Structure formats: structure tokens, C-alpha cells
XYZ file of C-alpha atoms in Angstrom:
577
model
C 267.775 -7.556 2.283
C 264.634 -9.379 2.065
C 261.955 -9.403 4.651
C 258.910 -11.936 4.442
C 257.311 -10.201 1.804
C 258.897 -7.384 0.679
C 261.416 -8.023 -1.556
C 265.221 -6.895 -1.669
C 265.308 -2.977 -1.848
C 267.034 0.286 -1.940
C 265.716 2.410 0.647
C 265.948 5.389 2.584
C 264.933 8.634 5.017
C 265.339 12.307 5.092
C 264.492 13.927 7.694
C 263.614 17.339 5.708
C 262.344 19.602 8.473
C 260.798 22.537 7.913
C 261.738 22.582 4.555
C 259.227 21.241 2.400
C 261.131 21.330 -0.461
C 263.382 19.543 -0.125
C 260.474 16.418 0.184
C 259.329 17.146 -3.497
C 263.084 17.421 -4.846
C 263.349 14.147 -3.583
C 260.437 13.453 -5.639
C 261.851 14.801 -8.567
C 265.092 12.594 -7.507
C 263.164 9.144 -7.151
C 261.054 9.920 -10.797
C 264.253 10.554 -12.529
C 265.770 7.283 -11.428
C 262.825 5.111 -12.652
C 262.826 7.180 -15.860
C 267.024 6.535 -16.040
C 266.586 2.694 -14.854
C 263.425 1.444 -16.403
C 263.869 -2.024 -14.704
C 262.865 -0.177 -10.933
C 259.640 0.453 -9.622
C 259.520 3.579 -6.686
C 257.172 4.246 -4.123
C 257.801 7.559 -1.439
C 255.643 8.259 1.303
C 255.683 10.681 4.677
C 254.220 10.535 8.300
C 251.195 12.008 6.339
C 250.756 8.946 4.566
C 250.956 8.657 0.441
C 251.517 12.745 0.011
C 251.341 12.386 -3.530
C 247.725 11.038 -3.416
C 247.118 14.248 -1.144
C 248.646 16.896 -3.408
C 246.167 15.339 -5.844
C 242.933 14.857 -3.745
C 240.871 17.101 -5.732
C 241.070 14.484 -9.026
C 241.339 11.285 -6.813
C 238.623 8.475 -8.217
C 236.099 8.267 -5.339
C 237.138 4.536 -4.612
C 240.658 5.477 -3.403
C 241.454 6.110 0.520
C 243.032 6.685 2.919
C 242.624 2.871 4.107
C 243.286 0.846 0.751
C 245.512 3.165 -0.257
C 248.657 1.152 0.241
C 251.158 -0.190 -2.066
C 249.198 1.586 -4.529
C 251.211 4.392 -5.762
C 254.371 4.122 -7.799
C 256.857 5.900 -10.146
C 257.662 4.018 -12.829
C 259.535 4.224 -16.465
C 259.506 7.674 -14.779
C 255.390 8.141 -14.794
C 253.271 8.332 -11.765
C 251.317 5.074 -11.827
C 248.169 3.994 -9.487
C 246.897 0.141 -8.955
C 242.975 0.364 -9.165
C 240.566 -2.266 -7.243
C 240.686 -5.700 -8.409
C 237.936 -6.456 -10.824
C 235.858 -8.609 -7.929
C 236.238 -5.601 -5.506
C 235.436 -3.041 -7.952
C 231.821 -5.093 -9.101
C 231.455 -5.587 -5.262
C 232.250 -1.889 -4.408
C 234.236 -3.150 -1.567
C 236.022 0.121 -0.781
C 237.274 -0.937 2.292
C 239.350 -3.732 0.236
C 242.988 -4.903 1.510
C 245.804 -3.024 -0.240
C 248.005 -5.401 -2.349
C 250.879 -6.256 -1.354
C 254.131 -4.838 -2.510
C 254.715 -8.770 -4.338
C 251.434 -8.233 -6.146
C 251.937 -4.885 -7.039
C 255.203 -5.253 -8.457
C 253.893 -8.114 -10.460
C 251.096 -5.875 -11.541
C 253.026 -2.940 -12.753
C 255.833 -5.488 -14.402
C 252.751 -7.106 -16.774
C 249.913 -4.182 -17.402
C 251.730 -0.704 -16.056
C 249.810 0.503 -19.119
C 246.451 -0.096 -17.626
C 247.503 1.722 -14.303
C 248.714 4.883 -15.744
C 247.325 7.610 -13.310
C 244.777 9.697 -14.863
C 245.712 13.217 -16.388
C 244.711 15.124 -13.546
C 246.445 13.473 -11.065
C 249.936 13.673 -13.130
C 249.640 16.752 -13.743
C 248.858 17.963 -10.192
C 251.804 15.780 -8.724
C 254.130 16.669 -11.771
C 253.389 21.028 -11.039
C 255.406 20.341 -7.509
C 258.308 19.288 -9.014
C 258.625 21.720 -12.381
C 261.802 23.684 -12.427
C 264.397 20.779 -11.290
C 267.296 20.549 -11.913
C 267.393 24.408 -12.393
C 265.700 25.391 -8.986
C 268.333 23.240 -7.170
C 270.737 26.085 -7.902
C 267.264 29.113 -6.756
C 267.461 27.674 -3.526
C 271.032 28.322 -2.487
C 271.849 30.872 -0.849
C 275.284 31.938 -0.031
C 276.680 34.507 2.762
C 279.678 35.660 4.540
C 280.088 34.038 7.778
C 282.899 34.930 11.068
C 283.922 31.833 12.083
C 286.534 29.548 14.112
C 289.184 28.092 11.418
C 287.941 24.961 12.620
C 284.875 25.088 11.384
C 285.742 26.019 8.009
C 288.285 23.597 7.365
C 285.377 21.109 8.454
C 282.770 23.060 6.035
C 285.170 22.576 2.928
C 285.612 18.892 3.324
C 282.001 18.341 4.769
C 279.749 21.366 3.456
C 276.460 19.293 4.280
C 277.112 20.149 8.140
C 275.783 23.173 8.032
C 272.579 21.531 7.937
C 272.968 19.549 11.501
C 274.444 23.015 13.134
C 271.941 25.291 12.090
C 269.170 22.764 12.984
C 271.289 21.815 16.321
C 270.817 25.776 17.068
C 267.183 26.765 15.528
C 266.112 23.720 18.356
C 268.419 24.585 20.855
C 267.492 24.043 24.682
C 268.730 25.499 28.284
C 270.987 22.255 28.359
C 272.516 22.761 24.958
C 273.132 26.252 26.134
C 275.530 24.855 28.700
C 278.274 24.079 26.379
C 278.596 27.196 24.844
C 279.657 28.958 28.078
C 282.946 27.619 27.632
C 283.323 26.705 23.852
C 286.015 23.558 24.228
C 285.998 22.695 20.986
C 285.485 26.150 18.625
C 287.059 28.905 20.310
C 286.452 32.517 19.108
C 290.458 33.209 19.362
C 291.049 32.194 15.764
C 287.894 33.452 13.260
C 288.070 34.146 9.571
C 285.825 35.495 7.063
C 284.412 32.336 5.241
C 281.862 32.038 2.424
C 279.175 29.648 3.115
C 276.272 28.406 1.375
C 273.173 27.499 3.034
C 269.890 26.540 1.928
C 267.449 29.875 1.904
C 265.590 27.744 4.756
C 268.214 27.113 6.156
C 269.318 30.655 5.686
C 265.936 32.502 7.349
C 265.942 29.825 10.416
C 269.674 31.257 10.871
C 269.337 34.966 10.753
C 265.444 35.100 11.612
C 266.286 34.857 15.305
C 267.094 36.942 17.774
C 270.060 35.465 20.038
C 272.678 36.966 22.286
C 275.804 35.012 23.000
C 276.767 34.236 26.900
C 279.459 36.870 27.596
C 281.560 33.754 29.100
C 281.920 32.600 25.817
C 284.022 35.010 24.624
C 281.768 35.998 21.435
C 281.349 39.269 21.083
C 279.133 41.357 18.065
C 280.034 44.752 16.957
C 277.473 47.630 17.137
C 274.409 46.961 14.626
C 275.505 49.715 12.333
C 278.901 48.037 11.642
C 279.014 46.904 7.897
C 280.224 43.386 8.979
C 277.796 42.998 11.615
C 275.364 40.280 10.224
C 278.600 38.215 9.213
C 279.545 38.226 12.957
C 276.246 37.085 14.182
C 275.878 34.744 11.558
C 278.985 32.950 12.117
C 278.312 33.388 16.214
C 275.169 31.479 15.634
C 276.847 29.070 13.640
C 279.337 28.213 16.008
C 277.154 27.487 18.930
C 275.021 24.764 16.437
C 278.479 23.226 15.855
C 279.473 23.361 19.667
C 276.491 22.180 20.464
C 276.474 18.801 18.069
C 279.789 18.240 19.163
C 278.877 18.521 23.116
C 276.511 15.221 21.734
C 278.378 13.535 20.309
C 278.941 9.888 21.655
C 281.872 9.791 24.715
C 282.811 5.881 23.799
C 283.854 4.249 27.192
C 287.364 3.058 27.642
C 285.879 -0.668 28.443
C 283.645 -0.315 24.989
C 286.621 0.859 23.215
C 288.770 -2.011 24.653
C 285.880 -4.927 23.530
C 286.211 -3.536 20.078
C 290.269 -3.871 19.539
C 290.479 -7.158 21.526
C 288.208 -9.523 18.589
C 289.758 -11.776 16.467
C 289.081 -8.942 13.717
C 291.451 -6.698 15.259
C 293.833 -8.999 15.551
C 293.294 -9.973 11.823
C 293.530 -5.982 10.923
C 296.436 -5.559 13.280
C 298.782 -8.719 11.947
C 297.744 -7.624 8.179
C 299.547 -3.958 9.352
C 302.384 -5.437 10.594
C 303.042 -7.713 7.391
C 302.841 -4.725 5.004
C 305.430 -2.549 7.403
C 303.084 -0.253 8.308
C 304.768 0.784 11.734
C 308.124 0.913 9.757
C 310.153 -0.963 12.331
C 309.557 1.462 14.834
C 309.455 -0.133 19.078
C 306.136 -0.965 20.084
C 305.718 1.649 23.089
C 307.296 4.209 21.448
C 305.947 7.585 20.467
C 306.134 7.143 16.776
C 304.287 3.332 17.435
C 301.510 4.573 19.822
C 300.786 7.242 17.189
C 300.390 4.902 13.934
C 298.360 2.747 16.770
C 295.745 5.414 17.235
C 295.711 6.240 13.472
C 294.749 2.945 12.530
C 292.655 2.299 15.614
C 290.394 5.495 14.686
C 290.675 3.806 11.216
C 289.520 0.570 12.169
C 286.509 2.140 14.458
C 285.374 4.160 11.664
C 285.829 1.954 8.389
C 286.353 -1.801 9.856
C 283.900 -2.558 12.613
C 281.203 -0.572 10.941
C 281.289 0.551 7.461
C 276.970 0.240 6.694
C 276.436 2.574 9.786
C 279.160 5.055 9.482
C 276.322 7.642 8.138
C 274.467 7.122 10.653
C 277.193 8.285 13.250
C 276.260 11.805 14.681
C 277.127 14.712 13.201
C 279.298 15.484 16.257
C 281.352 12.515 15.576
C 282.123 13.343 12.148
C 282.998 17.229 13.162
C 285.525 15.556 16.103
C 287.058 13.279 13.392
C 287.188 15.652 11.043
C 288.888 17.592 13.181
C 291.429 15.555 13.974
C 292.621 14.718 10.622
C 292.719 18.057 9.025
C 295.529 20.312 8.980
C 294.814 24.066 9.480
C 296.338 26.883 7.975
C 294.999 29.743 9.694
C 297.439 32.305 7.480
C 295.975 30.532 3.892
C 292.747 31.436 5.243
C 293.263 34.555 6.112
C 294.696 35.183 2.547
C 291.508 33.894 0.844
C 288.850 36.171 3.442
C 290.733 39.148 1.926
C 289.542 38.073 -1.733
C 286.066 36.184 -0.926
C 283.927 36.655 -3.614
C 280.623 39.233 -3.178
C 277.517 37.068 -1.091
C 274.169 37.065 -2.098
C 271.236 39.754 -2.068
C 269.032 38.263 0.640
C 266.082 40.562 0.107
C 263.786 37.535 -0.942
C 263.152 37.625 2.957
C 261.032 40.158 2.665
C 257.614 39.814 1.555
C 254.749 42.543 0.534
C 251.204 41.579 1.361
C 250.715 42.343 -2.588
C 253.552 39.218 -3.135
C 251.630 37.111 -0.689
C 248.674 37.300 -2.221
C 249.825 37.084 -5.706
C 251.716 33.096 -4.635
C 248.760 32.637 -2.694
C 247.049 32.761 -6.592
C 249.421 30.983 -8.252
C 249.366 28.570 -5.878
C 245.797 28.024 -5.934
C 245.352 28.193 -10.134
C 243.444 31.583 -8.946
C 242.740 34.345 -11.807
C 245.520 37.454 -11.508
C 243.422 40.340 -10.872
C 243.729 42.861 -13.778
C 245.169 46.213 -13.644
C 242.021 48.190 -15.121
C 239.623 48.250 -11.864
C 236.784 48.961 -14.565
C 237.521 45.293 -16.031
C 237.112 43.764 -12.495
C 233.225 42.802 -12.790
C 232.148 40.068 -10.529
C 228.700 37.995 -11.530
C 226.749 38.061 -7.706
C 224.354 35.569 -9.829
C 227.365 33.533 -10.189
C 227.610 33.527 -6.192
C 223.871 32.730 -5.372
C 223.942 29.693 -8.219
C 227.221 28.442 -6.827
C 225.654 28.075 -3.254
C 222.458 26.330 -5.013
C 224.885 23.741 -6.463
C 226.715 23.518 -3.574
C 223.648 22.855 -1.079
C 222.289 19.697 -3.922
C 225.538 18.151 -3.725
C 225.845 14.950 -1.751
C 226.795 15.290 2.107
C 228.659 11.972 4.303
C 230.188 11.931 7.244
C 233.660 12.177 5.092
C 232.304 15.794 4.369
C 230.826 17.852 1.349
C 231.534 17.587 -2.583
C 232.269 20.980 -4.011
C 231.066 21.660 -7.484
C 233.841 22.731 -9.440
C 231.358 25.055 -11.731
C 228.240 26.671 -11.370
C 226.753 25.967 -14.676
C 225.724 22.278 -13.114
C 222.278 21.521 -13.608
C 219.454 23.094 -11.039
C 218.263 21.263 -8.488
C 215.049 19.185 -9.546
C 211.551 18.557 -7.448
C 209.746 15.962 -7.742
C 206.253 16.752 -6.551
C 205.088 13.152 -6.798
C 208.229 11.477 -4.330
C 207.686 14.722 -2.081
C 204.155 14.518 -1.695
C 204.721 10.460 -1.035
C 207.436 11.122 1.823
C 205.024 13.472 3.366
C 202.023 11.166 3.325
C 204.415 8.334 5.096
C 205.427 11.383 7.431
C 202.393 12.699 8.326
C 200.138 9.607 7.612
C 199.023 6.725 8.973
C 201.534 4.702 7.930
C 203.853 4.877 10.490
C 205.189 1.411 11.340
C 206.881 1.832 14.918
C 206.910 4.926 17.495
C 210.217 6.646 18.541
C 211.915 4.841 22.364
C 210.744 8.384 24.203
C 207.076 7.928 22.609
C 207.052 4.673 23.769
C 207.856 5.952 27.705
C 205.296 8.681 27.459
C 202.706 6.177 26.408
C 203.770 4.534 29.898
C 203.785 7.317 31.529
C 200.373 8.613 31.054
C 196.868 6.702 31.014
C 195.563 6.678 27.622
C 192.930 3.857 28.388
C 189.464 6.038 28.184
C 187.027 4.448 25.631
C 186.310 7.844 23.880
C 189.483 8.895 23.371
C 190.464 6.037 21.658
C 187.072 6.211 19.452
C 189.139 9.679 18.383
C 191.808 8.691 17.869
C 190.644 5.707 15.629
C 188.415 8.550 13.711
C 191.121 11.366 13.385
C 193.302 8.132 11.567
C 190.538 7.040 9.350
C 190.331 11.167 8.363
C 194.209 11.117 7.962
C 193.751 8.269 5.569
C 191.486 10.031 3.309
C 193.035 13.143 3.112
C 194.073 13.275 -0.726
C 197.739 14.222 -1.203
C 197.383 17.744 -3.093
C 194.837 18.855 0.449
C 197.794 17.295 2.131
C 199.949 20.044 0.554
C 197.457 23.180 0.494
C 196.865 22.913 4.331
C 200.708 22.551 4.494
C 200.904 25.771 2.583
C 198.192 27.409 4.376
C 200.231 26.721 7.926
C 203.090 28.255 6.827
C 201.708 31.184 4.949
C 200.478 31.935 8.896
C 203.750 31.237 10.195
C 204.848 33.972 7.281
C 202.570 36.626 9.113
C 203.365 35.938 12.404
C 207.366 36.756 11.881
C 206.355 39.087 9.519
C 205.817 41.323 12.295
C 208.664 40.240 14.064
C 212.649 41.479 14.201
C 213.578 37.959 11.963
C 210.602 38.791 9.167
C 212.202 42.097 8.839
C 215.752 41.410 8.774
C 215.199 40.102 5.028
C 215.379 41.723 1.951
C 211.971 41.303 -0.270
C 211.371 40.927 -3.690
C 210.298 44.670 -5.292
C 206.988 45.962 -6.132
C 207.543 46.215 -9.832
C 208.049 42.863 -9.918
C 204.415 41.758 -8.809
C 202.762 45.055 -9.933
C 199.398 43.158 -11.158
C 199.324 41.366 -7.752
C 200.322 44.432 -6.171
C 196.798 46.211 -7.969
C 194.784 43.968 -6.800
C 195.493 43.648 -3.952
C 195.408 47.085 -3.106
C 191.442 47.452 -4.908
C 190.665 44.371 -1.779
C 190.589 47.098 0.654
C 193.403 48.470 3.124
C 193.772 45.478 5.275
C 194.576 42.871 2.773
C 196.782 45.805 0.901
C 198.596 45.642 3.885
C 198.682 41.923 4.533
C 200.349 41.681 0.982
C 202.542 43.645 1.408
C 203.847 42.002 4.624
C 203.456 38.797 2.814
C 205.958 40.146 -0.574
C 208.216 37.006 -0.964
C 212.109 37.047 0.017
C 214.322 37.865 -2.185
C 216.233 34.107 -1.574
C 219.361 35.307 -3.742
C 219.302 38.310 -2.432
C 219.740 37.468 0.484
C 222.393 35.017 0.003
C 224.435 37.194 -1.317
C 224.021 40.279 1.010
C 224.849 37.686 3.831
C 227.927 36.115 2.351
C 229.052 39.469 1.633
C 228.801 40.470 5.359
C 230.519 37.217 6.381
C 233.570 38.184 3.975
C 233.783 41.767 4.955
C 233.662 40.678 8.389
C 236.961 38.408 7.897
C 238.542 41.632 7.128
C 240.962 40.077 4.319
C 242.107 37.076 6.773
C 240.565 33.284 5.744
C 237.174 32.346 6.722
C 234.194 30.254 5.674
C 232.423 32.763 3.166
C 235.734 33.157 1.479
C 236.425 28.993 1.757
C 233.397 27.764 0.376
C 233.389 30.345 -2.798
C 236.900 29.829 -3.396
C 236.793 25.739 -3.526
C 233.939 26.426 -6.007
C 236.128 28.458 -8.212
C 233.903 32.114 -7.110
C 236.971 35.043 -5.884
C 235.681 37.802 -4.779
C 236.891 41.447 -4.609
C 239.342 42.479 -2.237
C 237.094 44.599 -0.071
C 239.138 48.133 -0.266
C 237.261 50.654 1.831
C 235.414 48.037 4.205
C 232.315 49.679 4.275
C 230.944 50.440 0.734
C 232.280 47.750 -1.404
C 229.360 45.289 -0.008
C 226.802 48.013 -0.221
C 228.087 48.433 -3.614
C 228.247 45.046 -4.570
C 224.841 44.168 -3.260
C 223.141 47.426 -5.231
């Protein structure tokens, strides 16, 4: 119904687990309704927030986050539609707007959904998730053969969905939960049959991915590994402790609750309306036929009468017990269909080659499949050095880095006149107000003598006079002799310089100046900056030995793959030659 502002609504929650696919075919679910009812308007989220806008965070308009972003995303007419800022907020570049509400946004999409189409990008990013439905409903089935109590697969026919809640009730299991399965009250392992029973594959691997051995008290016994039935035993053991389990939770109504519920005017009502149709056939009240109707209709009345909007909500152990209870079992029918059970499915999909890994790793990430002809493998290192440049000039905030999708961005510009400017206001005289800790040395120390002051005042009016291109030359000229200082050092050597061939004239010249400044040059041969760059990131991926890292990261969010580094040790000396 509706509440204050939000209007009246269909709504709902899954709680989808570890299955994550089962959120996007959900998804797919909600578009296909607005596209089927073009009068509705749909908006999903998680406990991650609007997931959609996440799947799509690489094309999201700069304006959009995570604090306006509510109430702005909705399917509808079956396309994936996004409310921008308000005129007034997007002149004012108030980012940190209020999100409409959903009133506004309804009225919004109802009058101009045209304008609020979501761009390309973002469709198409949300859209790849949920390709393939309907026809991957069926992929993700899985169906094997399962030992189990009757009981249980009577309750699996009528109720197949319950698999779900008993493999879950297991996969999470606990000490405590543990406890009812000494005795096993409600599924015995007297009476098992073969049974055909079709999971989820995630549901599926959470079953048979874990190692469990039954309490002997339990009576559950598994054949010896090499028996050809053996994983149908252990599947079906494990299945019957998650339904043993739900059903040792399940709500134990008190007799004074149960009493309050059949002693309202409603009962009554329900009760008199039995009794006018015949519906205890003129049979004694007291007697054993009476007593039994009684109970049928009171479990009736519980179930349908007192609370028919929160009957799904009643725990899965409920439903098993009354289930239960109103199902007949024929054990020899059964029996008669296990002999003819039709063949279960190939489950080999659990395994998984570090080639297959990689290759959905790829797909996953739009990556380039490597080819099959090593010799067509050639990687551009230039491409790696200019991807780093365009990386490094993008802008940097608190909320993090932009990547540049592409190194063929335009170089980073210098402009000599604002650089020289910021320097002059640096190192000038300029300076408006001194830094708090300059401020308590000043205190600290006596700077009151006459002449020092008189030097001060003169080293300022120097300062002042300096012209801006000196300004740079003596900047140059200090760290030219910070150059040959670490030029001698472990750090000057540990980088790669530019060759001789490359500088040959300065290289003759300098060498006709005499030995020393020969071999001051040659000290002094510029760094090879790419170089470098490259030999270093190279290191950094060969050190990550094939796992994720930064070197890898960074290049890969700029659309640069490297090589899969086969033999370790030559491939970056290889690479870098």
C-alpha cells in the first residue's frame, strides 16, 4: 500500500546468496515486465547500492554518485533509463544535489522518458549481464541422482524449490544444527530411494564441494569411494541433514498461541460456515472421525485463514512438516521409478584449467584472445611508456585517478611562461604569509641584530631583480650538480642511459675538452626516461609471477596486456632488448 510518498507498489526480495546470477536474471525478469506492461516503471537495487550504475561505472557521466544517485535509475518500456540533474543544479554544478523523489521521478519518466534514455554505453554494459535469457535459465540447471528418505522426495515433487533452503541450511551449518542430525526424527535413513533432482550448478558445487562425514548415530552410512553409486549416497546424505536441519527450526507453536488463534470470532465464523455445508458429515463431536476433520481444517485455517499474505514467508521447515503431513507415500511406486530414472548430468564444468580461467577472465574484461601464432604476438613497449605519460597528466582527487582509455591522447604540454611565474611566487619575494612552524621558529630564536636584518632586506631586493630565465639557469645549474653527485652513487647507476650513438657530436666534443670533462659527460649521459619505465614495470609484472598486482592493474585499465611471462627470467630481458 501507500506510504507517505511512495506510491502503491509491487515489491519484493531475494535473498540470492552466493549466486550472483541469479541477481541479474532477476534483472532480466524486472526489464521484461516493463517491456510486457508499458504502463510500469522498475527500479532494483542491492546492499551495494544501485548495482546497475556499478556494472556501468566506467561510462557513468561524471555528475552521477554515489550520493544523488537515488531514485534515479529505472527500467522502463523495457529500456534502462537515468534522471539527469535538474537544469538549476546542473548550471550550478551542485553535485551533491538531493535525489528526486520516487513522486517526481515517476512524473518525470511518465512526460519526457525520451530525454532520460541512458546513454549507449551504459545500456550496453548493463544489457551484456543479462544476454542469453531465457535460454541460460535452462545452462544453469543441473540435475543428479540423489539417495534419499521417501520423505523427502515426495516433498521435492510437490515443492522442488526446497532444495534451495536445505542445501543452504547445510553449506551454513553450525555445531548446534549438527545436534539434530544425531537422531534424524523426521528423515530417517530406513526408507531411501534413488531420486533425480535438479539443483542449480551453485547450488550443485556448494553441495558436493565439501567434505562432510555423517555422525555414525545417525544411521547414514556411505559405501567405499570406489563404489559406482557413491556420490549419489553422499549427495543425498548431505541433503538430508539440510532438510533435518530446517525442520529442527522450524517454529514449535505453543499450545496457549494455538488456543488464542481458534478461540476469535473468525474461527467461530470458519467453524459455523463448516458445519452448515456438512462438512463433519454428522459424525459426534469427540469422536475419532470428528477430532480428525477438526485438525484438518484447523491446520487449514492456520495456514490459509489467519494468514494468507504471510504464508511465504513461513519457514521452510514449516512447509516441509506440512507437506509432510498431507502427502501420501508410496515407497513401492518409488522404488519402481529409481529402477528407470533417466541418465544425470556430466558435471565436469567443475573443473577448471588455468588456460579456461584466463580465457573468462578475457572475455570478461573485453580483453584481446591471444593468437595461436607466438610470432604474431608483438607487443608495442612504446605503447607502455606513452600509456604511463597519459596516465600521470590525468587529473588526480581524493575520489582517485582517471584512466585514459587510449594512449594516442594528446602529450602533456609545458608552459614555460605559467612555470617560470609559479616559481618566481615560490622562490620570490612574494610570499604573503609564513607556514605555523616558521612562525614558532621565528619565536624561538632572536633575529633582532641590526645587520642581519640589513641582509636580509638586501638578499630580497636581489631576489626581486633576478630576471625569470636566471631564475631558471641557476635552477638548472643546481641540479645538473645534484646529477654528479648521484652520479657516483648506487641510485645514479641503477638507471639505464641514453646510448652514445645517439649524442655522437656531443660525445666528440666532449672527448677533444680533455679527459676530465670526457669523463664528466659521460657520467652526465641523460636517462633513458622510457627506458626505464618500462624495464621497471616489467620487473614489477614478472615479480607478480602471473597473480594480480599494480603493474598489471594500471596497464590493463588503460587497455595495455602484456605477455604472459613463460620462462620468468628472459621474457623481460627480451622484452626490454
Amino acid at each position: 500500500p501507500r506510504s507517505g510518498d511512495i506510491p502503491a507498489h509491487i515489491g519484493g526480495t531475494t535473498l540470492f546468496g552466493d549466486n550472483v546470477e541469479d541477481e541479474w536474471f532477476i534483472v532480466y525478469l524486472v526489464r521484461e515486465i516493463t517491456r510486457e506492461f508499458p504502463g510500469l516503471a522498475a527500479r532494483i537495487d542491492d546492499n551495494d547500492g544501485e548495482f546497475l550504475l556499478i556494472e556501468a561505472a566506467d561510462f557513468l557521466p561524471k555528475w552521477l554518485n554515489p550520493e544523488n544517485s537515488d531514485n534515479r535509475v529505472f527500467f522502463y518500456k523495457g529500456e534502462l533509463h537515468i534522471i539527469p540533474l535538474s537544469e538549476t543544479e546542473e548550471q550550478e554544478r551542485d553535485l551533491s544535489a538531493a535525489s528526486p523523489t520516487i513522486s517526481q521521478a515517476l512524473t518525470l519518466l511518465s512526460t519526457r522518458s525520451e530525454e532520460f534514455l541512458a546513454a549507449e554505453p551504459i545500456r550496453t554494459a548493463v544489457y551484456k549481464r543479462i544476454s542469453g535469457y531465457p535460454e541460460k535459465i535452462q545452462a544453469s540447471f543441473h540435475r543428479a541422482h540423489c539417495y534419499l528418505p521417501a520423505g523427502i522426495v515426495a516433498v521435492l515433487r510437490q515443492r522442488p524449490s526446497l532444495v534451495a533452503a536445505a542445501v543452504q541450511a547445510f553449506y551454513l551449518r553450525d555445531p548446534v544444527d549438527l545436534r539434530a542430525c544425531r537422531s534424524f526424527q523426521t528423515f530417517p535413513p530406513d526408507e531411501r530411494v534413488m531420486a533425480l533432482v535438479t539443483f542449480t550448478k551453485c547450488l550443485y558445487a556448494q553441495l558436493v564441494q565439501q567434505k562432510f562425514v555423517p555422525d555414525r548415530r545417525s544411521g547414514y552410512t556411505l559405501p567405499v569411494p570406489s563404489h559406482p553409486q557413491y556420490k549419489a549416497y553422499e549427495l543425498g546424505m548431505k541433503l538430508a541433514h539440510g532438510f533435518e536441519i530446517l525442520c529442527s527450526k522450524c517454529s514449535k507453536v505453543s499450545p496457549d498461541s494455538k488456543r488464542n488463534v481458534f478461540s476469535g470470532p473468525l474461527w467461530e465464523r470458519f467453524l459455523g460456515s463448516l458445519k452448515e455445508k456438512n462438512y463433519f458429515k454428522g459424525e459426534m463431536e469427540g469422536s475419532a472421525k470428528y477430532l480428525e476433520l477438526l485438525h484438518m481444517a484447523e491446520d487449514y485455517f492456520q495456514q490459509s485463514v489467519t494468514k494468507p499474505e504471510s504464508s511465504v514467508e513461513a519457514s521452510p521447515g514449516d512447509e516441509i512438516l506440512t507437506l509432510l503431513q498431507a502427502t501420501t507415500i508410496d515407497l513401492k511406486e518409488l522404488e519402481r521409478e529409481a529402477a528407470d530414472l533417466p541418465p544425470e548430468d556430466d558435471d565436469s564444468w567443475l573443473e577448471i584449467t588455468p588456460d579456461d580461467l584466463d580465457q573468462m577472465l578475457k572475455e570478461a574484461r573485453n580483453e584481446p584472445l591471444p593468437s595461436s601464432n607466438e610470432e604474431e604476438q608483438k607487443y608495442d613497449l612504446e605503447a607502455v611508456a606513452e600509456s604511463m605519460k597519459a596516465f600521470v597528466s590525468k587529473v588526480s582527487t581524493h575520489e582517485g585517478a582517471e584512466m585514459p582509455w587510449s594512449s594516442d591522447e594528446s602529450h602533456v604540454t609545458f608552459d614555460v611562461e605559467s612555470f617560470t611565474k609559479a616559481l618566481d611566487r615560490i622562490l620570490g619575494a612574494d610570499s604573503e604569509e609564513l607556514d605555523s612552524d616558521d612562525l614558532d621558529e621565528e619565536e624561538e630564536f632572536d633575529f633582532s641584530d641590526e645587520d642581519d636584518e640589513d641582509l636580509d632586506a638586501e638578499n630580497q631586493r636581489q631576489d626581486q631583480e633576478v630576471s625569470p630565465n636566471e631564475l631558471i639557469g641557476s635552477l638548472k645549474s643546481y641540479m645538473n650538480e645534484m646529477d654528479r653527485e648521484l652520479a657516483h652513487t648506487n641510485v645514479g647507476k641503477s638507471f639505464t642511459t641514453q646510448k652514445k650513438g645517439a649524442s655522437s657530436v656531443k660525445a666528440t666534443t666532449s672527448q677533444s675538452a680533455g679527459p676530465d670533462s670526457g669523463a664528466e659527460d659521460t657520467e652526465l649521459t641523460p636517462v633513458d626516461v622510457d627506458m626505464n619505465l618500462v624495464a621497471n614495470l616489467l620487473e614489477s609484472y614478472s615479480a607478480q609471477s602471473g597473480l594480480a598486482g599494480p603493474a598489471s592493474n594500471i596497464l590493463q585499465s588503460m587497455g595495455v596486456y602484456l605477455p604472459e611471462n613463460a620462462d620468468h627470467t628472459g621474457s623481460n630481458s627480451r622484452a626490454t632488448e
